[in-house]
mmCIF file of C-alpha atoms in Angstrom:
data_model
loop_
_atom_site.group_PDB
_atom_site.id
_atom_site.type_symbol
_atom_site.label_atom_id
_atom_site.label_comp_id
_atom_site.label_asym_id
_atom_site.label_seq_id
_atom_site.Cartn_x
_atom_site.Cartn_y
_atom_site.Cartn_z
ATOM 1 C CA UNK A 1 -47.527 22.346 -0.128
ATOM 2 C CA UNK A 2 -50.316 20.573 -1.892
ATOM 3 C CA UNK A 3 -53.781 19.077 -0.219
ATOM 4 C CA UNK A 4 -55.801 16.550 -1.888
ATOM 5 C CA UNK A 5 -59.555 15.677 -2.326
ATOM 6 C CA UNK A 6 -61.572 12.813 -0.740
ATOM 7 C CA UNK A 7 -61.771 9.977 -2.615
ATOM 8 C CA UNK A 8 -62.531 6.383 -1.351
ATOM 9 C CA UNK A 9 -59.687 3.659 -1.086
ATOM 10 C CA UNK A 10 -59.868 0.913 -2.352
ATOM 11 C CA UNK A 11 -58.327 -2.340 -1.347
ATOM 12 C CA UNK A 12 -55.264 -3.880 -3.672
ATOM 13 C CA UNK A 13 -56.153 -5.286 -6.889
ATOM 14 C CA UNK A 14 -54.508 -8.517 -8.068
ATOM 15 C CA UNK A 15 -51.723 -6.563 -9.919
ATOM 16 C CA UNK A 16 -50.778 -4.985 -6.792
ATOM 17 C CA UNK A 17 -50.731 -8.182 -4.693
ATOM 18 C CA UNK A 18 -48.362 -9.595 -6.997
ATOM 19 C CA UNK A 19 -46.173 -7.306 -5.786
ATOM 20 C CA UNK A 20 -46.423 -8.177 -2.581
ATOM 21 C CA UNK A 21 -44.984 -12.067 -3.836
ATOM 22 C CA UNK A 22 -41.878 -10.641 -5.614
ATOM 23 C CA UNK A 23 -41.685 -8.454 -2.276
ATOM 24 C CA UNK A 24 -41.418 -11.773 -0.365
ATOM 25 C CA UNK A 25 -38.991 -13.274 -2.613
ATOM 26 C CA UNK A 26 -36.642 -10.591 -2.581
ATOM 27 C CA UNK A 27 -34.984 -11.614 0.821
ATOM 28 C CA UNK A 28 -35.381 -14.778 2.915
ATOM 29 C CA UNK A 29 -34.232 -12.466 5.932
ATOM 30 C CA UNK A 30 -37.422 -9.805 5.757
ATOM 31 C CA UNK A 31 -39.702 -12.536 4.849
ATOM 32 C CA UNK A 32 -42.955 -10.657 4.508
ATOM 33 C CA UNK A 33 -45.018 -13.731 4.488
ATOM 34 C CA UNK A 34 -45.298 -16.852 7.428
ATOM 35 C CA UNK A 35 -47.855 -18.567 8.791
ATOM 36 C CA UNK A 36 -50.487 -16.866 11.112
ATOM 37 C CA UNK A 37 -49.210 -19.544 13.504
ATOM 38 C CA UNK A 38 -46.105 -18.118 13.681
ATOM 39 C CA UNK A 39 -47.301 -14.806 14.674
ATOM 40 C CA UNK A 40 -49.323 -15.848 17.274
ATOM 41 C CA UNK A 41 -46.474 -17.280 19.270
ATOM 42 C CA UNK A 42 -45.008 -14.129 18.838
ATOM 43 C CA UNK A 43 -45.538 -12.122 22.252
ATOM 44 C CA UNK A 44 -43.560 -8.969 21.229
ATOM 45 C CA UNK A 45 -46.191 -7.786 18.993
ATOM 46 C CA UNK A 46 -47.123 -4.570 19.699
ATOM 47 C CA UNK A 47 -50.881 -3.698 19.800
ATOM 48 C CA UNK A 48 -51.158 -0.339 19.407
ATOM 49 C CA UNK A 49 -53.728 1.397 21.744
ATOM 50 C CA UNK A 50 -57.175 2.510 20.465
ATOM 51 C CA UNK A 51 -59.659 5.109 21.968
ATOM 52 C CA UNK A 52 -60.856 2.577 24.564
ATOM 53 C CA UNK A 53 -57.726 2.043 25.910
ATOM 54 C CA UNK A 54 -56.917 2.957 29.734
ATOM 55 C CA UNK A 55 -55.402 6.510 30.062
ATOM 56 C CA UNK A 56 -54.801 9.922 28.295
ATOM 57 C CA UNK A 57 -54.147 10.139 24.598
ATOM 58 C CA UNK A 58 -50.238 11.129 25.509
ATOM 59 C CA UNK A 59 -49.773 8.366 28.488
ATOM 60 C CA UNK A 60 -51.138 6.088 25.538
ATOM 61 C CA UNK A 61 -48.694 6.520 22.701
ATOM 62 C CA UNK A 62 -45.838 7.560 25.409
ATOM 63 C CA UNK A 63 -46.307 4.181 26.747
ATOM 64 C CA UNK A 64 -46.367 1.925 23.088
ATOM 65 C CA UNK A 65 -42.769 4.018 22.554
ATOM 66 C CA UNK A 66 -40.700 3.096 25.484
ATOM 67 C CA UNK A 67 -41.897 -0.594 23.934
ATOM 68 C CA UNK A 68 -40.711 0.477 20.924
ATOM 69 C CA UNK A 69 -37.516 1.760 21.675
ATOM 70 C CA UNK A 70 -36.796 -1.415 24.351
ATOM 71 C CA UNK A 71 -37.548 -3.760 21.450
ATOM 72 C CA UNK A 72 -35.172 -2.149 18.958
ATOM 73 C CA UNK A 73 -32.329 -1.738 20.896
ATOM 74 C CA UNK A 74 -32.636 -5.635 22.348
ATOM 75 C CA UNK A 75 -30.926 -8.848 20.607
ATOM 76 C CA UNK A 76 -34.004 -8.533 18.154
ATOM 77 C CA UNK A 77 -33.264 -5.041 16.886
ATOM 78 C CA UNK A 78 -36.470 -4.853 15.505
ATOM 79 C CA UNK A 79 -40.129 -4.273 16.506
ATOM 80 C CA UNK A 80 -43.436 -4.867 15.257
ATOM 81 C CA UNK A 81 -46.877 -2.513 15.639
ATOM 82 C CA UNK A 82 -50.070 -3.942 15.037
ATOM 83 C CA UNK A 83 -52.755 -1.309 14.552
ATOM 84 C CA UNK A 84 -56.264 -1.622 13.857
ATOM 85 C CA UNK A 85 -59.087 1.304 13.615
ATOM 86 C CA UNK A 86 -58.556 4.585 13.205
ATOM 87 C CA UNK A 87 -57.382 5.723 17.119
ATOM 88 C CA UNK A 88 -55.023 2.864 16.930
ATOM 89 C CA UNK A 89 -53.451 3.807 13.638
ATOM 90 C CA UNK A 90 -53.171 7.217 15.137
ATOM 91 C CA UNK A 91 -51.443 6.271 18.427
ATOM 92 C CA UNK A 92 -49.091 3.971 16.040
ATOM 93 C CA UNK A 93 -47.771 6.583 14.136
ATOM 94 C CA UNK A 94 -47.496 9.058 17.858
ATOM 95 C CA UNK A 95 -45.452 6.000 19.490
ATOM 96 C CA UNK A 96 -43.108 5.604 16.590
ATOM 97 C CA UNK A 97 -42.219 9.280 16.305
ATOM 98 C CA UNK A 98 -42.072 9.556 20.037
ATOM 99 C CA UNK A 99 -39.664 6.704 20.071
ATOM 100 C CA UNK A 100 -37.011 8.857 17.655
ATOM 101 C CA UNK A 101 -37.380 11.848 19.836
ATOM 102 C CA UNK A 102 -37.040 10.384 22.886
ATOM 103 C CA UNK A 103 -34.585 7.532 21.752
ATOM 104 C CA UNK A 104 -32.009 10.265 20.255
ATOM 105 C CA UNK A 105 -31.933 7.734 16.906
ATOM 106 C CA UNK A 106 -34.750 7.704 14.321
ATOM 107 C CA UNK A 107 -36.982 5.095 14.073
ATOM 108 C CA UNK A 108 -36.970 3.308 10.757
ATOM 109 C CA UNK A 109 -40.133 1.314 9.755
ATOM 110 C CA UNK A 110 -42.157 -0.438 6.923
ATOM 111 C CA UNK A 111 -45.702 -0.298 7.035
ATOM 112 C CA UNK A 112 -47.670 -2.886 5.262
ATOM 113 C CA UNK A 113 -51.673 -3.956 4.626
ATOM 114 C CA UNK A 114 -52.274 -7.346 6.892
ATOM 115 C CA UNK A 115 -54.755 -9.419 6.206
ATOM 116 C CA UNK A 116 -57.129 -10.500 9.498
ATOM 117 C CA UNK A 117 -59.233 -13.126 10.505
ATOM 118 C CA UNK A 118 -63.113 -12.452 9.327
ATOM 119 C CA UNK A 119 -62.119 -10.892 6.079
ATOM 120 C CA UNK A 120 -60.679 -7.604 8.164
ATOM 121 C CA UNK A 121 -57.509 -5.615 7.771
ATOM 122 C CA UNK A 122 -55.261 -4.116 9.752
ATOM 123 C CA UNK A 123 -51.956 -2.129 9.587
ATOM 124 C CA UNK A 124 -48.515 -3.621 10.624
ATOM 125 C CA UNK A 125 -45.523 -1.175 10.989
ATOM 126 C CA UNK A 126 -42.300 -3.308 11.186
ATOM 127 C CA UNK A 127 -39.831 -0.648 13.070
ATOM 128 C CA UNK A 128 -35.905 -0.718 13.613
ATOM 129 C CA UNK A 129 -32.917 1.319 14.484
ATOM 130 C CA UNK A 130 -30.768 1.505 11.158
ATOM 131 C CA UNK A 131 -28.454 4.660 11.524
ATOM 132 C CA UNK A 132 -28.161 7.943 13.959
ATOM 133 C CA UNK A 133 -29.685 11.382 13.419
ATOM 134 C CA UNK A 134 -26.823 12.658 11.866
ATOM 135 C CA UNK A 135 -26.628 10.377 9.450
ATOM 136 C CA UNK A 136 -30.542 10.255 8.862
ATOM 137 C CA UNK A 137 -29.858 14.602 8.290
ATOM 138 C CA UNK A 138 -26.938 14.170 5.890
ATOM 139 C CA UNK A 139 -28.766 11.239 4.119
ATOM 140 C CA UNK A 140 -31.785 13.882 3.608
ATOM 141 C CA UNK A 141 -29.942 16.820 2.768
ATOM 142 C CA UNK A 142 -27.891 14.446 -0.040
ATOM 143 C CA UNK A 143 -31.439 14.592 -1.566
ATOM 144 C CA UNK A 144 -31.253 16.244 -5.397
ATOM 145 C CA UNK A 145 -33.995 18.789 -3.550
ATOM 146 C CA UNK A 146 -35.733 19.370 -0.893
ATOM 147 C CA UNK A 147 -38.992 17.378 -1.023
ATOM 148 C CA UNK A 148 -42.297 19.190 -0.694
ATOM 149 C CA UNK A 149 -44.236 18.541 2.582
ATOM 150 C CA UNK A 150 -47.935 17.412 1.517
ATOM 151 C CA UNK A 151 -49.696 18.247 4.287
ATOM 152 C CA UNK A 152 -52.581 15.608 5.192
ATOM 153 C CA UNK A 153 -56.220 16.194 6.156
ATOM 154 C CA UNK A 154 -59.140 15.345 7.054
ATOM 155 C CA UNK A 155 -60.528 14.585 3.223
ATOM 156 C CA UNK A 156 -57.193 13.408 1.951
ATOM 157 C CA UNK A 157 -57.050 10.752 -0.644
ATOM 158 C CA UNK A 158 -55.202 7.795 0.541
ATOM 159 C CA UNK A 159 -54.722 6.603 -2.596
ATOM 160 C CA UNK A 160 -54.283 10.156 -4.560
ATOM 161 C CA UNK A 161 -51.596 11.245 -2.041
ATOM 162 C CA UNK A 162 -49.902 7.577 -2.337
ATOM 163 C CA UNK A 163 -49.608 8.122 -5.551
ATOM 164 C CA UNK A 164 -47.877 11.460 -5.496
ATOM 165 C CA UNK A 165 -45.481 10.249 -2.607
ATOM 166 C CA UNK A 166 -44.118 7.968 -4.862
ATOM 167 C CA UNK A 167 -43.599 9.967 -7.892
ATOM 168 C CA UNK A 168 -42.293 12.482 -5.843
ATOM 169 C CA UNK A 169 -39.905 9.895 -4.051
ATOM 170 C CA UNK A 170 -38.856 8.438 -7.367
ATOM 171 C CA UNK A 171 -37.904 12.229 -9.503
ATOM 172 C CA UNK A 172 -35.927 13.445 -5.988
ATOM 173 C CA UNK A 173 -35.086 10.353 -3.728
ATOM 174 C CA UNK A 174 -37.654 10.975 -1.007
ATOM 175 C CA UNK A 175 -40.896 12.489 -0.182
ATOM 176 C CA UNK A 176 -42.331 14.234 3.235
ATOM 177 C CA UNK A 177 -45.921 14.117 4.841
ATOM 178 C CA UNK A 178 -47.243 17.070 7.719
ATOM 179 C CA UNK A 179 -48.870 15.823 9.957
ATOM 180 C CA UNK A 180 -51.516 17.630 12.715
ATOM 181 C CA UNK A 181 -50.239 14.485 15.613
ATOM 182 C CA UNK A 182 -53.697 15.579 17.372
ATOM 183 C CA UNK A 183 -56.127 14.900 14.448
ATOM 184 C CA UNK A 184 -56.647 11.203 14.355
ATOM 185 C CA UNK A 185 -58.308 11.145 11.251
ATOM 186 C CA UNK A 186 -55.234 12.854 9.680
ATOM 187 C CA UNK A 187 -52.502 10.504 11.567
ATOM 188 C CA UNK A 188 -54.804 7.156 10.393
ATOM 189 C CA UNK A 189 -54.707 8.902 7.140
ATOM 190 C CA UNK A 190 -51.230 8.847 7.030
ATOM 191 C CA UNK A 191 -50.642 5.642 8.187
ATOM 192 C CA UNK A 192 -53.030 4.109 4.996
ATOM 193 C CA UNK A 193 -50.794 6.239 2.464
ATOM 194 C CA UNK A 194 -47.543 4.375 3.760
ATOM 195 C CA UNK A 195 -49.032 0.563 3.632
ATOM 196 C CA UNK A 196 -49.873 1.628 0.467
ATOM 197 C CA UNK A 197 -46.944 2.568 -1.007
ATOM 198 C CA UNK A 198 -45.323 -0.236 -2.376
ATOM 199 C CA UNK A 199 -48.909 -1.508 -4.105
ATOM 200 C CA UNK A 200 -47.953 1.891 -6.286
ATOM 201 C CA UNK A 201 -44.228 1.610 -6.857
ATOM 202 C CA UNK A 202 -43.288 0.118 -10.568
ATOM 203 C CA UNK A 203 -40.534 -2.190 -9.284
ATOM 204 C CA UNK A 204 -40.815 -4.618 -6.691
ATOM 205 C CA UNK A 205 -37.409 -3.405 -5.191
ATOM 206 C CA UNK A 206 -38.143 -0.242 -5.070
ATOM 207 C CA UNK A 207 -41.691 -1.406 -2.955
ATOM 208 C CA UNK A 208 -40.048 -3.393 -0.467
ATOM 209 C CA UNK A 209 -37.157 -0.875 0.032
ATOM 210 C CA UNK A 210 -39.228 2.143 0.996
ATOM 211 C CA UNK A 211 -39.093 3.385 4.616
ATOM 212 C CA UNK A 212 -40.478 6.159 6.765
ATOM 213 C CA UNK A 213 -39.405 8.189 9.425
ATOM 214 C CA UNK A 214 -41.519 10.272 11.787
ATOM 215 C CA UNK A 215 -39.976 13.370 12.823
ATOM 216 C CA UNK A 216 -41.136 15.502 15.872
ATOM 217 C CA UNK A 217 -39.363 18.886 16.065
ATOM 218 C CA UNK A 218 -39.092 20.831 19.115
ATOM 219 C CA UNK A 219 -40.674 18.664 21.277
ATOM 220 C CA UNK A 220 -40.280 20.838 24.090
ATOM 221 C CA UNK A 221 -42.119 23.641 22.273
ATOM 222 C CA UNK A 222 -45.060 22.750 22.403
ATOM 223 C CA UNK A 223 -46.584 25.210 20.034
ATOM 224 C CA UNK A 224 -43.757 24.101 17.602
ATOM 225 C CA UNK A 225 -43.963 20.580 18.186
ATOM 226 C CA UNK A 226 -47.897 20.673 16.869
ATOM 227 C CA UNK A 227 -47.267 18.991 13.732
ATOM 228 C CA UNK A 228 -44.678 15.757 12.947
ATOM 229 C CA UNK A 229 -43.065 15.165 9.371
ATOM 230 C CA UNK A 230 -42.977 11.350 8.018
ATOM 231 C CA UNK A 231 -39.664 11.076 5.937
ATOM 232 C CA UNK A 232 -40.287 8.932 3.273
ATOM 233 C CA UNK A 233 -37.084 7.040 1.035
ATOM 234 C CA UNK A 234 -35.472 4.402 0.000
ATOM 235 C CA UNK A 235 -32.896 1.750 1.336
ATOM 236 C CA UNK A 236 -31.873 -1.140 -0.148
ATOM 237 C CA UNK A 237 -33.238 -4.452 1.502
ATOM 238 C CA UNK A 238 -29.588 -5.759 2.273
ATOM 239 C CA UNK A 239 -29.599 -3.443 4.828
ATOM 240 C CA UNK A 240 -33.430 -4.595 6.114
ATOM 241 C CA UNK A 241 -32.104 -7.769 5.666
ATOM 242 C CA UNK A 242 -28.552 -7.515 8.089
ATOM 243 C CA UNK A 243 -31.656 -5.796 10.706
ATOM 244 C CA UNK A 244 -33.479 -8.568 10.389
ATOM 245 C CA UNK A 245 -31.202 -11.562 10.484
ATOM 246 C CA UNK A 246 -32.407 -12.471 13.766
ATOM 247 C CA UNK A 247 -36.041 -13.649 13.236
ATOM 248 C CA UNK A 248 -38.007 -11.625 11.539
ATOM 249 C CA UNK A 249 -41.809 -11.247 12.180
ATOM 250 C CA UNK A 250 -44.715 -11.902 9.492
ATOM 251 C CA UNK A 251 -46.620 -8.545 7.827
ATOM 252 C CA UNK A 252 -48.947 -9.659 5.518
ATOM 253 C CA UNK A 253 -50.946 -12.967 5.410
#
């Protein structure tokens, strides 16, 4: 179990955002890239709820996943999380690993940097339902070992722990975060490392092709139930692409 060191993020450099073109070239169905137009009309983006919104932390995120798992289980199959600030990213991540738990299928998603109005940034998570939990546990047992949990904190290096993520993805086949869900600074932490993932990856398929999962165990145990475990792998953007064939939503303008 490693921690890492503060250091400050910084944004993408060219190099990186040319990854982000091949990303959008690799499939017309998960088009990463249409107008801001276009995703205005969009009323099914989710806003995820920051620490003004109405309601306890818990009715917050428990309220953004029965959105969740409505939207991926509709004619779309897909949904998509706009978060922005740190309680926001937090609740994001809370609502998409509620949504496995209580949707008895994991909840698949992308999460990518979006460029905002005003020269501000925000997070997108782009979330479906691409398999069952039995397949999700034989997929990460198939691993050539079991990946090491690097736990998050307070102080962790966004881009540091990026980095390791996907070395460690890349030698083994997937890579594993821990997660306190009650520290937002650790959960907005976490939620930075995964847009930043495929600004780190050395090929463009392998970029657009990684994936997360947010695991809660136990949670009826409270005590047990204290931390969640992102799931970080690969799958191939066909698959996105079949999930997607029905209108996908813009990530990154």
């Amino acid at each position: 179990m490693l921690c890492f060191d503060s250091m400050r993020l910084v944004r993408p450099s060219a190099s990186f955002n040319h990854l982000t073109v091949l990303c959008r070239r690799a499939s017309s169905a998960v088009d990463l890239n249409v107008s801001s137009s276009l995703e205005r009309q969009d009323a099914s983006l989710l806003w995820a709820p920051g620490a003004a919104s109405k309601g306890s932390d818990e009715q917050r995120f428990d309220r953004l996943a029965g959105k969740i798992g409505v939207q991926c289980r509709d004619l779309r199959g897909h949904s998509v999380i706009g978060a922005r600030g740190e309680a926001a990213l937090a609740n994001a991540l809370r609502g998409l690993a509620r949504a496995s738990e209580l949707g008895k299928s994991p909840v698949e998603f992308r999460a990518r940097w979006h460029e905002d109005p005003g020269d501000e940034r925000s997070i997108r998570f782009y979330a479906e339902i691409c398999e069952t939990w039995t397949d999700f546990k034989k997929r990460w047992a198939a691993l050539k070992e079991t990946p090491r949990a690097f736990q998050v904190t307070p102080h962790t290096s966004v881009h540091k722990l990026a980095t390791a993520v996907v070395t460690n993805q890349r030698k083994i086949g997937g890579a594993a975060l821990k997660l306190n869900y009650k520290n937002d600074t650790v959960m907005a932490t976490a939620g930075k490392v995964l847009a930043t993932l495929p600004h780190l990856t050395q090929h463009e398929d392998l970029g657009c092709g990684l994936v997360c999962v947010i695991r809660w165990p136990m949670i009826a145990t409270p005590e047990a139930s204290k931390f969640v475990y992102a799931h970080v792998f690969w799958r191939k953007l066909e698959k996105l692409s079949e999930q997607h064939a029905e209108g996908s939503v813009a990530q990154e303008q």
